[in-house]
Short mmCIF file of N, CA and C in Angstrom, two decimals:
data_model
loop_
_atom_site.label_atom_id
_atom_site.label_comp_id
_atom_site.label_asym_id
_atom_site.label_seq_id
_atom_site.Cartn_x
_atom_site.Cartn_y
_atom_site.Cartn_z
N MET A 1 -16.95 -39.21 3.13
CA MET A 1 -15.96 -40.40 3.27
C MET A 1 -15.27 -40.98 2.03
N ALA A 2 -16.42 -40.53 0.84
CA ALA A 2 -15.36 -40.94 -0.46
C ALA A 2 -14.70 -40.32 -0.67
N ALA A 3 -14.56 -38.81 -0.01
CA ALA A 3 -12.99 -38.15 -0.82
C ALA A 3 -12.00 -38.37 0.63
N ALA A 4 -12.60 -38.89 1.69
CA ALA A 4 -11.24 -39.45 2.31
C ALA A 4 -10.84 -40.35 2.02
N SER A 5 -12.06 -41.57 1.50
CA SER A 5 -11.27 -42.66 0.95
C SER A 5 -10.69 -42.88 -0.02
N VAL A 6 -10.97 -41.34 -0.88
CA VAL A 6 -10.28 -41.43 -2.20
C VAL A 6 -8.53 -40.57 -1.91
N GLY A 7 -8.38 -39.94 -1.07
CA GLY A 7 -6.87 -39.36 -0.52
C GLY A 7 -6.07 -40.12 0.28
N VAL A 8 -6.91 -41.20 0.86
CA VAL A 8 -5.83 -42.49 1.56
C VAL A 8 -5.50 -43.50 0.90
N ALA A 9 -6.19 -43.28 -0.31
CA ALA A 9 -6.06 -44.06 -0.98
C ALA A 9 -4.60 -43.94 -2.23
N TRP A 10 -5.02 -41.96 -2.38
CA TRP A 10 -3.66 -41.21 -3.06
C TRP A 10 -2.61 -41.56 -2.59
N LEU A 11 -2.84 -41.32 -0.99
CA LEU A 11 -1.56 -40.86 -0.29
C LEU A 11 -0.59 -42.32 -0.12
N VAL A 12 -1.30 -43.36 -0.11
CA VAL A 12 -0.40 -44.31 0.65
C VAL A 12 -0.75 -45.45 -0.43
N GLY A 13 -1.26 -45.85 -1.69
CA GLY A 13 -1.31 -46.33 -2.23
C GLY A 13 -0.14 -46.57 -3.86
N ASP A 14 0.72 -45.27 -3.22
CA ASP A 14 1.68 -45.97 -4.40
C ASP A 14 2.82 -46.28 -3.59
N ARG A 15 3.05 -47.22 -2.79
CA ARG A 15 4.19 -47.93 -1.91
C ARG A 15 4.11 -48.92 -2.16
N PRO A 16 4.96 -50.14 -2.20
CA PRO A 16 4.91 -51.26 -2.39
C PRO A 16 3.98 -51.76 -1.45
N GLY A 17 3.26 -52.96 -2.28
CA GLY A 17 2.05 -53.56 -1.57
C GLY A 17 0.87 -52.34 -1.23
N GLY A 18 0.50 -51.48 -1.70
CA GLY A 18 -0.23 -50.18 -1.03
C GLY A 18 -1.54 -50.89 -1.66
N PRO A 19 -1.90 -51.54 -1.97
CA PRO A 19 -3.62 -51.71 -2.35
C PRO A 19 -3.49 -52.68 -0.62
N LEU A 20 -2.48 -53.16 -0.11
CA LEU A 20 -2.76 -53.87 1.60
C LEU A 20 -3.41 -52.75 2.30
N LEU A 21 -2.22 -51.50 1.81
CA LEU A 21 -2.07 -50.53 3.16
C LEU A 21 -3.72 -49.77 3.02
N VAL A 22 -3.65 -49.62 1.86
CA VAL A 22 -4.51 -48.92 1.50
C VAL A 22 -6.48 -49.79 2.24
N GLY A 23 -5.86 -51.14 2.53
CA GLY A 23 -7.21 -51.59 2.87
C GLY A 23 -7.02 -51.09 4.01
N ALA A 24 -5.90 -51.48 4.52
CA ALA A 24 -5.73 -50.98 6.12
C ALA A 24 -6.29 -49.75 6.56
N TRP A 25 -5.85 -49.00 6.27
CA TRP A 25 -6.14 -47.37 6.37
C TRP A 25 -7.53 -47.22 5.86
N LEU A 26 -8.48 -47.97 4.88
CA LEU A 26 -9.46 -47.83 4.67
C LEU A 26 -10.38 -48.54 6.34
N VAL A 27 -10.13 -49.54 7.08
CA VAL A 27 -10.82 -49.83 8.01
C VAL A 27 -10.69 -49.06 8.85
N VAL A 28 -9.73 -48.15 9.25
CA VAL A 28 -9.16 -47.42 9.88
C VAL A 28 -9.66 -46.11 9.90
N LEU A 29 -9.92 -45.86 8.50
CA LEU A 29 -11.36 -44.74 8.24
C LEU A 29 -12.61 -44.56 8.67
N ASN A 30 -13.24 -46.06 8.30
CA ASN A 30 -14.47 -46.86 8.38
C ASN A 30 -14.55 -46.98 9.62
N ALA A 31 -13.71 -47.65 10.48
CA ALA A 31 -14.31 -48.08 11.85
C ALA A 31 -14.17 -46.49 12.18
N GLY A 32 -12.94 -46.19 12.33
CA GLY A 32 -12.77 -44.52 12.99
C GLY A 32 -13.77 -43.69 12.74
N LEU A 33 -15.04 -43.63 11.42
CA LEU A 33 -16.00 -42.64 11.57
C LEU A 33 -16.52 -43.32 12.34
N LEU A 34 -17.59 -44.02 12.57
CA LEU A 34 -18.16 -45.10 14.13
C LEU A 34 -18.38 -45.18 14.88
N LEU A 35 -16.38 -45.09 15.45
CA LEU A 35 -16.30 -45.12 17.07
C LEU A 35 -16.19 -43.32 17.03
N ALA A 36 -15.50 -42.22 16.54
CA ALA A 36 -16.32 -40.82 16.75
C ALA A 36 -17.61 -40.32 16.94
N VAL A 37 -18.76 -41.19 16.30
CA VAL A 37 -19.56 -40.57 16.40
C VAL A 37 -20.17 -41.45 17.99
N VAL A 38 -19.74 -42.59 18.10
CA VAL A 38 -20.26 -42.96 19.69
C VAL A 38 -19.90 -42.46 20.40
N ASP A 39 -18.08 -42.05 20.28
CA ASP A 39 -17.48 -41.36 21.28
C ASP A 39 -17.80 -40.26 21.59
N VAL A 40 -18.09 -39.69 20.86
CA VAL A 40 -19.18 -37.95 20.93
C VAL A 40 -20.65 -38.20 21.72
N ALA A 41 -20.71 -38.98 21.33
CA ALA A 41 -22.40 -39.33 21.71
C ALA A 41 -22.85 -39.73 23.18
N THR A 42 -21.33 -40.86 23.47
CA THR A 42 -21.26 -41.77 24.96
C THR A 42 -19.67 -41.37 25.82
N ARG A 43 -19.43 -41.15 25.40
CA ARG A 43 -17.68 -41.28 25.96
C ARG A 43 -17.13 -42.53 26.24
N ARG A 44 -17.63 -43.29 24.79
CA ARG A 44 -16.95 -44.63 25.25
C ARG A 44 -16.72 -44.89 24.05
N LEU A 45 -15.55 -46.05 23.34
CA LEU A 45 -14.81 -46.19 22.68
C LEU A 45 -15.72 -48.20 22.92
N PRO A 46 -16.17 -48.35 22.05
CA PRO A 46 -16.54 -49.53 22.19
C PRO A 46 -15.82 -50.98 21.72
N THR A 47 -15.02 -51.64 22.72
CA THR A 47 -14.48 -52.49 22.65
C THR A 47 -14.43 -53.42 21.07
N PRO A 48 -16.01 -53.51 20.65
CA PRO A 48 -16.06 -55.05 19.28
C PRO A 48 -15.24 -54.23 18.51
N VAL A 49 -15.51 -52.78 18.29
CA VAL A 49 -15.76 -51.87 17.26
C VAL A 49 -14.18 -51.94 16.77
N ILE A 50 -13.29 -51.70 18.26
CA ILE A 50 -11.72 -51.90 18.18
C ILE A 50 -11.14 -53.18 17.89
N GLY A 51 -11.94 -53.88 18.37
CA GLY A 51 -11.23 -54.97 18.50
C GLY A 51 -11.32 -55.65 17.03
N ALA A 52 -12.51 -55.62 15.77
CA ALA A 52 -12.48 -56.07 14.74
C ALA A 52 -11.48 -55.29 14.33
N ALA A 53 -11.80 -54.08 13.66
CA ALA A 53 -10.79 -53.03 13.51
C ALA A 53 -9.01 -52.97 13.13
N THR A 54 -8.73 -53.78 14.49
CA THR A 54 -7.36 -54.29 14.75
C THR A 54 -7.18 -55.33 14.38
N PHE A 55 -7.74 -56.65 14.64
CA PHE A 55 -8.11 -57.71 13.49
C PHE A 55 -7.29 -57.81 12.11
N SER A 56 -8.33 -56.55 11.73
CA SER A 56 -8.41 -56.51 9.58
C SER A 56 -6.99 -56.11 9.33
N VAL A 57 -6.23 -54.64 10.23
CA VAL A 57 -5.57 -54.31 10.39
C VAL A 57 -4.53 -54.98 10.36
N GLY A 58 -4.35 -55.71 11.43
CA GLY A 58 -3.14 -56.87 11.48
C GLY A 58 -3.48 -57.03 10.20
N VAL A 59 -4.27 -58.37 10.08
CA VAL A 59 -4.21 -59.08 8.69
C VAL A 59 -3.39 -58.71 7.09
N ALA A 60 -4.18 -57.58 7.34
CA ALA A 60 -3.59 -56.37 6.20
C ALA A 60 -2.06 -56.53 6.22
N LEU A 61 -1.88 -55.82 7.75
CA LEU A 61 -0.41 -55.76 7.62
C LEU A 61 0.38 -56.82 7.38
N LEU A 62 -0.06 -58.47 8.16
CA LEU A 62 0.35 -59.19 7.70
C LEU A 62 0.76 -60.12 6.10
N CYS A 63 -0.22 -59.60 5.26
CA CYS A 63 -0.41 -60.22 3.64
C CYS A 63 0.11 -58.79 3.40
N HIS A 64 0.80 -57.84 3.55
CA HIS A 64 1.74 -56.90 3.35
C HIS A 64 2.79 -57.28 3.37
N ALA A 65 2.97 -57.42 4.47
CA ALA A 65 4.86 -58.35 4.63
C ALA A 65 5.29 -59.56 3.84
N LEU A 66 3.81 -60.26 4.06
CA LEU A 66 4.44 -61.53 3.32
C LEU A 66 4.06 -61.58 1.64
N ALA A 67 3.26 -60.09 0.79
CA ALA A 67 3.38 -60.42 -0.11
C ALA A 67 4.52 -59.60 -0.56
N THR A 68 5.05 -58.40 0.44
CA THR A 68 6.25 -57.68 -0.44
C THR A 68 7.43 -58.30 0.34
N GLY A 69 7.36 -58.94 0.76
CA GLY A 69 8.99 -59.07 2.02
C GLY A 69 9.39 -57.94 2.48
N GLN A 70 8.16 -57.13 2.97
CA GLN A 70 9.11 -56.25 4.00
C GLN A 70 8.29 -56.23 5.10
N THR A 71 9.29 -57.19 5.67
CA THR A 71 8.89 -57.46 7.56
C THR A 71 9.22 -56.54 7.55
N ARG A 72 10.57 -55.77 7.56
CA ARG A 72 10.22 -54.33 8.53
C ARG A 72 9.27 -53.55 8.54
N THR A 73 8.31 -53.41 7.37
CA THR A 73 7.41 -52.45 7.78
C THR A 73 6.15 -52.95 9.06
N LEU A 74 5.91 -54.32 8.84
CA LEU A 74 5.44 -55.08 9.96
C LEU A 74 6.02 -54.73 11.13
N VAL A 75 7.15 -54.98 11.31
CA VAL A 75 7.84 -55.31 12.97
C VAL A 75 7.91 -53.86 13.23
N THR A 76 8.13 -52.61 12.50
CA THR A 76 7.98 -50.79 12.64
C THR A 76 6.16 -51.19 13.08
N ALA A 77 5.43 -51.39 12.89
CA ALA A 77 3.70 -51.42 13.01
C ALA A 77 3.42 -52.26 14.70
N LEU A 78 4.36 -53.10 13.98
CA LEU A 78 3.83 -53.87 15.88
C LEU A 78 4.49 -53.00 17.28
N VAL A 79 6.02 -52.75 17.05
CA VAL A 79 6.69 -51.71 17.46
C VAL A 79 5.63 -50.20 17.86
N ALA A 80 5.69 -49.76 16.50
CA ALA A 80 4.51 -48.41 17.02
C ALA A 80 3.64 -48.54 17.97
N ALA A 81 2.86 -49.34 17.52
CA ALA A 81 1.75 -49.89 17.85
C ALA A 81 1.66 -50.25 19.91
N GLY A 82 3.09 -50.60 19.87
CA GLY A 82 3.49 -51.41 21.60
C GLY A 82 3.74 -50.02 21.62
N VAL A 83 4.77 -49.23 21.89
CA VAL A 83 4.71 -48.01 22.15
C VAL A 83 3.71 -47.00 22.04
N SER A 84 2.86 -46.35 21.03
CA SER A 84 1.61 -46.06 21.45
C SER A 84 0.32 -46.36 22.34
N GLY A 85 0.36 -47.61 22.47
CA GLY A 85 -0.63 -47.91 22.97
C GLY A 85 -0.40 -48.05 24.49
N GLY A 86 1.02 -47.92 24.69
CA GLY A 86 1.78 -48.56 26.05
C GLY A 86 2.43 -46.54 26.42
N GLY A 87 2.23 -45.74 25.72
CA GLY A 87 1.93 -44.41 26.57
C GLY A 87 0.85 -43.68 27.26
N TYR A 88 -0.57 -44.46 25.64
CA TYR A 88 -1.89 -44.19 26.53
C TYR A 88 -2.23 -45.15 27.78
N LEU A 89 -1.53 -46.42 28.33
CA LEU A 89 -1.72 -47.31 28.85
C LEU A 89 -0.65 -46.20 30.17
N PHE A 90 0.26 -46.09 30.05
CA PHE A 90 1.05 -45.00 31.39
C PHE A 90 -0.09 -44.22 31.63
N LEU A 91 -0.71 -43.18 30.44
CA LEU A 91 -1.56 -41.46 30.81
C LEU A 91 -2.78 -42.91 31.53
N SER A 92 -3.59 -43.58 31.28
CA SER A 92 -4.39 -44.36 31.85
C SER A 92 -4.67 -44.82 33.73
N VAL A 93 -2.89 -44.97 33.44
CA VAL A 93 -3.08 -45.93 34.88
C VAL A 93 -2.48 -44.78 36.05
N VAL A 94 -1.37 -44.22 35.26
CA VAL A 94 -0.38 -43.12 36.35
C VAL A 94 -0.80 -42.05 36.35
N GLY A 95 -1.45 -41.31 34.84
CA GLY A 95 -1.96 -39.63 35.36
C GLY A 95 -3.65 -39.48 36.12
N ALA A 96 -3.23 -38.22 36.27
CA ALA A 96 -4.82 -38.37 36.85
C ALA A 96 -5.75 -37.67 35.19
N SER A 97 -5.92 -37.96 34.19
CA SER A 97 -6.20 -37.92 33.28
C SER A 97 -7.75 -38.76 32.97
N ALA A 98 -8.14 -37.99 31.59
CA ALA A 98 -9.68 -39.31 31.37
C ALA A 98 -9.78 -40.16 30.75
N VAL A 99 -7.76 -40.52 30.31
CA VAL A 99 -7.74 -41.07 29.26
C VAL A 99 -8.60 -42.57 29.79
N GLY A 100 -9.28 -43.33 28.93
CA GLY A 100 -9.94 -44.37 29.36
C GLY A 100 -9.05 -45.57 28.30
N MET A 101 -10.00 -46.88 29.18
CA MET A 101 -8.95 -48.10 28.48
C MET A 101 -9.51 -47.91 26.09
N GLY A 102 -10.74 -47.11 26.46
CA GLY A 102 -10.79 -47.04 24.30
C GLY A 102 -9.91 -46.46 24.23
N ASP A 103 -9.15 -45.15 24.96
CA ASP A 103 -8.49 -44.29 24.03
C ASP A 103 -7.06 -45.21 23.96
N VAL A 104 -7.33 -46.13 25.29
CA VAL A 104 -5.37 -46.78 25.01
C VAL A 104 -5.96 -48.10 23.51
N ARG A 105 -6.64 -48.61 22.82
CA ARG A 105 -7.23 -49.69 22.57
C ARG A 105 -6.60 -48.98 20.59
N LEU A 106 -7.71 -47.57 21.08
CA LEU A 106 -7.79 -46.90 19.90
C LEU A 106 -6.16 -46.63 19.89
N ALA A 107 -5.12 -45.84 20.31
CA ALA A 107 -3.99 -45.38 20.16
C ALA A 107 -3.70 -46.97 19.72
N THR A 108 -3.49 -47.73 20.21
CA THR A 108 -2.34 -49.08 19.75
C THR A 108 -2.49 -49.50 18.69
N LEU A 109 -4.39 -49.03 17.71
CA LEU A 109 -4.50 -49.21 16.41
C LEU A 109 -3.84 -48.39 16.15
N LEU A 110 -4.23 -47.15 15.66
CA LEU A 110 -3.79 -45.78 15.18
C LEU A 110 -1.97 -46.01 15.10
N GLY A 111 -1.70 -46.77 15.67
CA GLY A 111 0.48 -46.88 15.83
C GLY A 111 0.24 -47.60 15.34
N ALA A 112 -0.14 -48.97 15.10
CA ALA A 112 -0.39 -49.78 13.71
C ALA A 112 -0.39 -49.47 12.51
N ALA A 113 -1.16 -48.42 12.92
CA ALA A 113 -1.46 -47.85 10.85
C ALA A 113 -0.64 -47.46 10.48
N LEU A 114 -0.31 -46.08 12.11
CA LEU A 114 0.52 -45.34 11.30
C LEU A 114 1.97 -45.69 10.84
N GLY A 115 2.58 -46.82 12.00
CA GLY A 115 3.89 -47.66 12.39
C GLY A 115 3.45 -47.90 10.64
N SER A 116 3.29 -48.52 9.74
CA SER A 116 3.65 -48.84 8.52
C SER A 116 3.94 -48.36 7.56
N LEU A 117 3.46 -46.79 8.22
CA LEU A 117 3.96 -45.78 7.08
C LEU A 117 5.47 -45.10 7.61
N GLY A 118 5.87 -45.30 8.67
CA GLY A 118 6.99 -45.15 9.45
C GLY A 118 7.22 -44.65 10.71
N TRP A 119 8.14 -43.96 11.37
CA TRP A 119 8.15 -43.58 12.31
C TRP A 119 7.66 -41.44 12.35
N PRO A 120 7.95 -41.34 11.24
CA PRO A 120 7.87 -39.75 10.65
C PRO A 120 5.90 -39.67 11.30
N ALA A 121 5.20 -40.63 10.48
CA ALA A 121 4.17 -40.10 11.00
C ALA A 121 3.45 -41.36 12.39
N VAL A 122 4.46 -41.86 12.84
CA VAL A 122 3.96 -42.09 14.50
C VAL A 122 3.92 -40.97 15.35
N LEU A 123 4.74 -40.19 14.67
CA LEU A 123 5.34 -38.80 15.59
C LEU A 123 4.00 -38.45 15.07
N TRP A 124 3.77 -37.86 14.34
CA TRP A 124 2.90 -37.24 13.54
C TRP A 124 1.12 -37.09 14.27
N GLY A 125 1.16 -38.18 14.58
CA GLY A 125 0.33 -38.45 14.89
C GLY A 125 0.17 -39.34 16.34
N GLY A 126 1.09 -38.94 16.69
CA GLY A 126 0.92 -39.10 18.67
C GLY A 126 0.75 -37.60 19.23
N LEU A 127 1.01 -36.20 18.98
CA LEU A 127 1.37 -35.33 19.11
C LEU A 127 0.29 -33.75 18.25
N LEU A 128 -0.13 -34.87 17.08
CA LEU A 128 -1.58 -33.63 16.56
C LEU A 128 -3.12 -33.84 17.31
N PRO A 129 -3.11 -35.49 18.06
CA PRO A 129 -4.21 -35.28 18.62
C PRO A 129 -4.70 -34.08 19.79
N TYR A 130 -3.31 -33.69 20.59
CA TYR A 130 -3.85 -32.68 21.61
C TYR A 130 -3.14 -31.51 20.87
N ALA A 131 -3.32 -31.59 19.89
CA ALA A 131 -2.73 -29.56 19.22
C ALA A 131 -4.45 -29.78 18.78
N LEU A 132 -5.22 -30.83 18.19
CA LEU A 132 -6.48 -30.45 17.72
C LEU A 132 -7.84 -30.39 18.34
N ALA A 133 -7.21 -31.08 20.04
CA ALA A 133 -7.60 -31.02 21.58
C ALA A 133 -8.14 -30.09 22.19
N ALA A 134 -6.92 -29.34 21.47
CA ALA A 134 -6.64 -28.06 23.08
C ALA A 134 -7.87 -26.81 22.42
N PRO A 135 -8.58 -26.54 21.81
CA PRO A 135 -9.53 -25.47 21.59
C PRO A 135 -10.08 -25.75 22.22
N GLU A 136 -11.16 -27.60 22.12
CA GLU A 136 -11.84 -27.62 22.62
C GLU A 136 -11.61 -27.51 24.33
N ALA A 137 -10.54 -27.91 24.74
CA ALA A 137 -10.09 -27.94 25.90
C ALA A 137 -10.33 -26.40 26.67
N LEU A 138 -9.39 -25.74 26.11
CA LEU A 138 -9.87 -24.65 26.73
C LEU A 138 -11.20 -24.08 26.96
N ALA A 139 -11.79 -24.02 26.08
CA ALA A 139 -13.33 -23.56 25.52
C ALA A 139 -13.84 -24.26 27.07
N ARG A 140 -13.93 -25.73 27.43
CA ARG A 140 -14.44 -26.60 28.45
C ARG A 140 -13.46 -25.65 29.80
N VAL A 141 -12.82 -25.40 30.09
CA VAL A 141 -11.91 -24.91 31.12
C VAL A 141 -12.04 -23.56 31.43
N THR A 142 -12.39 -22.54 30.12
CA THR A 142 -13.01 -21.26 30.50
C THR A 142 -14.52 -21.25 30.64
N LEU A 143 -15.21 -22.04 29.75
CA LEU A 143 -16.69 -21.83 30.43
C LEU A 143 -17.30 -22.98 31.20
N GLY A 144 -16.24 -23.08 32.59
CA GLY A 144 -16.92 -24.03 33.83
C GLY A 144 -17.27 -25.49 32.93
N ARG A 145 -17.10 -25.71 32.15
CA ARG A 145 -17.80 -27.19 31.74
C ARG A 145 -16.99 -28.31 32.47
N ALA A 146 -17.88 -29.44 32.09
CA ALA A 146 -16.46 -30.41 32.48
C ALA A 146 -16.03 -30.50 31.63
N ALA A 147 -14.95 -31.29 31.99
CA ALA A 147 -13.57 -31.44 31.61
C ALA A 147 -13.61 -32.40 30.46
N ASN A 148 -14.43 -33.80 30.60
CA ASN A 148 -13.78 -34.90 30.40
C ASN A 148 -14.46 -34.55 28.36
N LEU A 149 -13.99 -34.84 27.95
CA LEU A 149 -14.10 -34.42 26.37
C LEU A 149 -14.01 -35.99 25.38
N ALA A 150 -14.59 -36.23 24.14
CA ALA A 150 -14.34 -37.24 24.09
C ALA A 150 -13.21 -37.54 22.86
N PHE A 151 -12.07 -37.76 23.09
CA PHE A 151 -10.28 -37.96 22.65
C PHE A 151 -10.32 -38.64 22.18
N GLY A 152 -11.12 -39.63 21.41
CA GLY A 152 -11.08 -40.83 20.40
C GLY A 152 -11.54 -39.99 18.78
N PRO A 153 -12.31 -39.34 18.22
CA PRO A 153 -12.55 -38.37 17.20
C PRO A 153 -10.72 -37.57 17.12
N TYR A 154 -10.02 -37.08 18.26
CA TYR A 154 -9.12 -36.59 17.77
C TYR A 154 -8.10 -37.24 17.92
N LEU A 155 -7.83 -38.17 18.20
CA LEU A 155 -6.65 -38.92 18.32
C LEU A 155 -7.12 -39.65 16.49
N LEU A 156 -8.54 -39.79 16.20
CA LEU A 156 -8.21 -40.75 14.42
C LEU A 156 -7.59 -39.07 13.97
N ALA A 157 -8.10 -37.85 14.20
CA ALA A 157 -7.90 -36.84 13.06
C ALA A 157 -6.09 -36.84 12.93
N GLY A 158 -6.42 -36.56 14.43
CA GLY A 158 -4.61 -36.55 14.16
C GLY A 158 -4.17 -38.06 12.72
N ALA A 159 -4.09 -39.21 13.29
CA ALA A 159 -4.30 -39.99 13.39
C ALA A 159 -3.98 -39.75 11.04
N LEU A 160 -5.23 -39.13 10.86
CA LEU A 160 -5.23 -38.61 8.84
C LEU A 160 -4.86 -37.38 8.75
N VAL A 161 -4.34 -36.62 9.81
CA VAL A 161 -3.50 -35.75 9.15
C VAL A 161 -2.35 -36.43 9.37
N ALA A 162 -1.36 -36.86 9.77
CA ALA A 162 -0.68 -37.41 10.06
C ALA A 162 -0.29 -38.33 8.54
N VAL A 163 -1.29 -38.83 8.35
CA VAL A 163 -0.95 -39.48 6.75
C VAL A 163 -0.91 -38.78 6.01
N ALA A 164 -1.40 -37.27 6.18
CA ALA A 164 -1.21 -36.37 4.64
C ALA A 164 0.05 -35.48 4.39
N ILE A 165 0.47 -35.50 5.96
CA ILE A 165 1.51 -35.13 6.60
C ILE A 165 2.92 -35.78 6.13
N ALA A 166 2.95 -37.12 6.25
CA ALA A 166 4.26 -37.85 6.16
C ALA A 166 3.99 -38.95 5.17
N GLY A 167 2.68 -38.75 4.39
CA GLY A 167 2.71 -39.85 2.88
C GLY A 167 3.17 -39.52 2.38
N ASP A 168 4.43 -39.89 2.23
CA ASP A 168 5.45 -39.76 0.78
C ASP A 168 4.68 -38.95 -0.18
#
């Protein structure tokens, strides 16, 4: 966690208002670790943890916009949260997939955090979880095991890799 925290601070911290963005990403990182462990163990993503993290990230992004005058970053984060969360909500409601409401909430949170870094980060953060989950999904199908895998850790890992790829 310490190495990941330093890495996130290094990738995000040199932007205008960087400490507030670093704070938002440290919330994502630390809450994400808890969420990943719980999701692997129970196949559930607890709403109170996602809610607290979302509130904290929202406050950090609002403070960032007020401190730097970069309201565009806040607007992009809000739109990205809607796009990401809306996409997962669509998959949850319409698709015959195992996407649950916890995944929808987590995708909304990660969309906001990635949106603060720009649209390339949102794009990478949207695509990478599927690439990262593919080997486990294929192994489950090949071995005849239940197809329901914990997708939260892949959402989080994809977002963190997206920070590294898209982090100026």
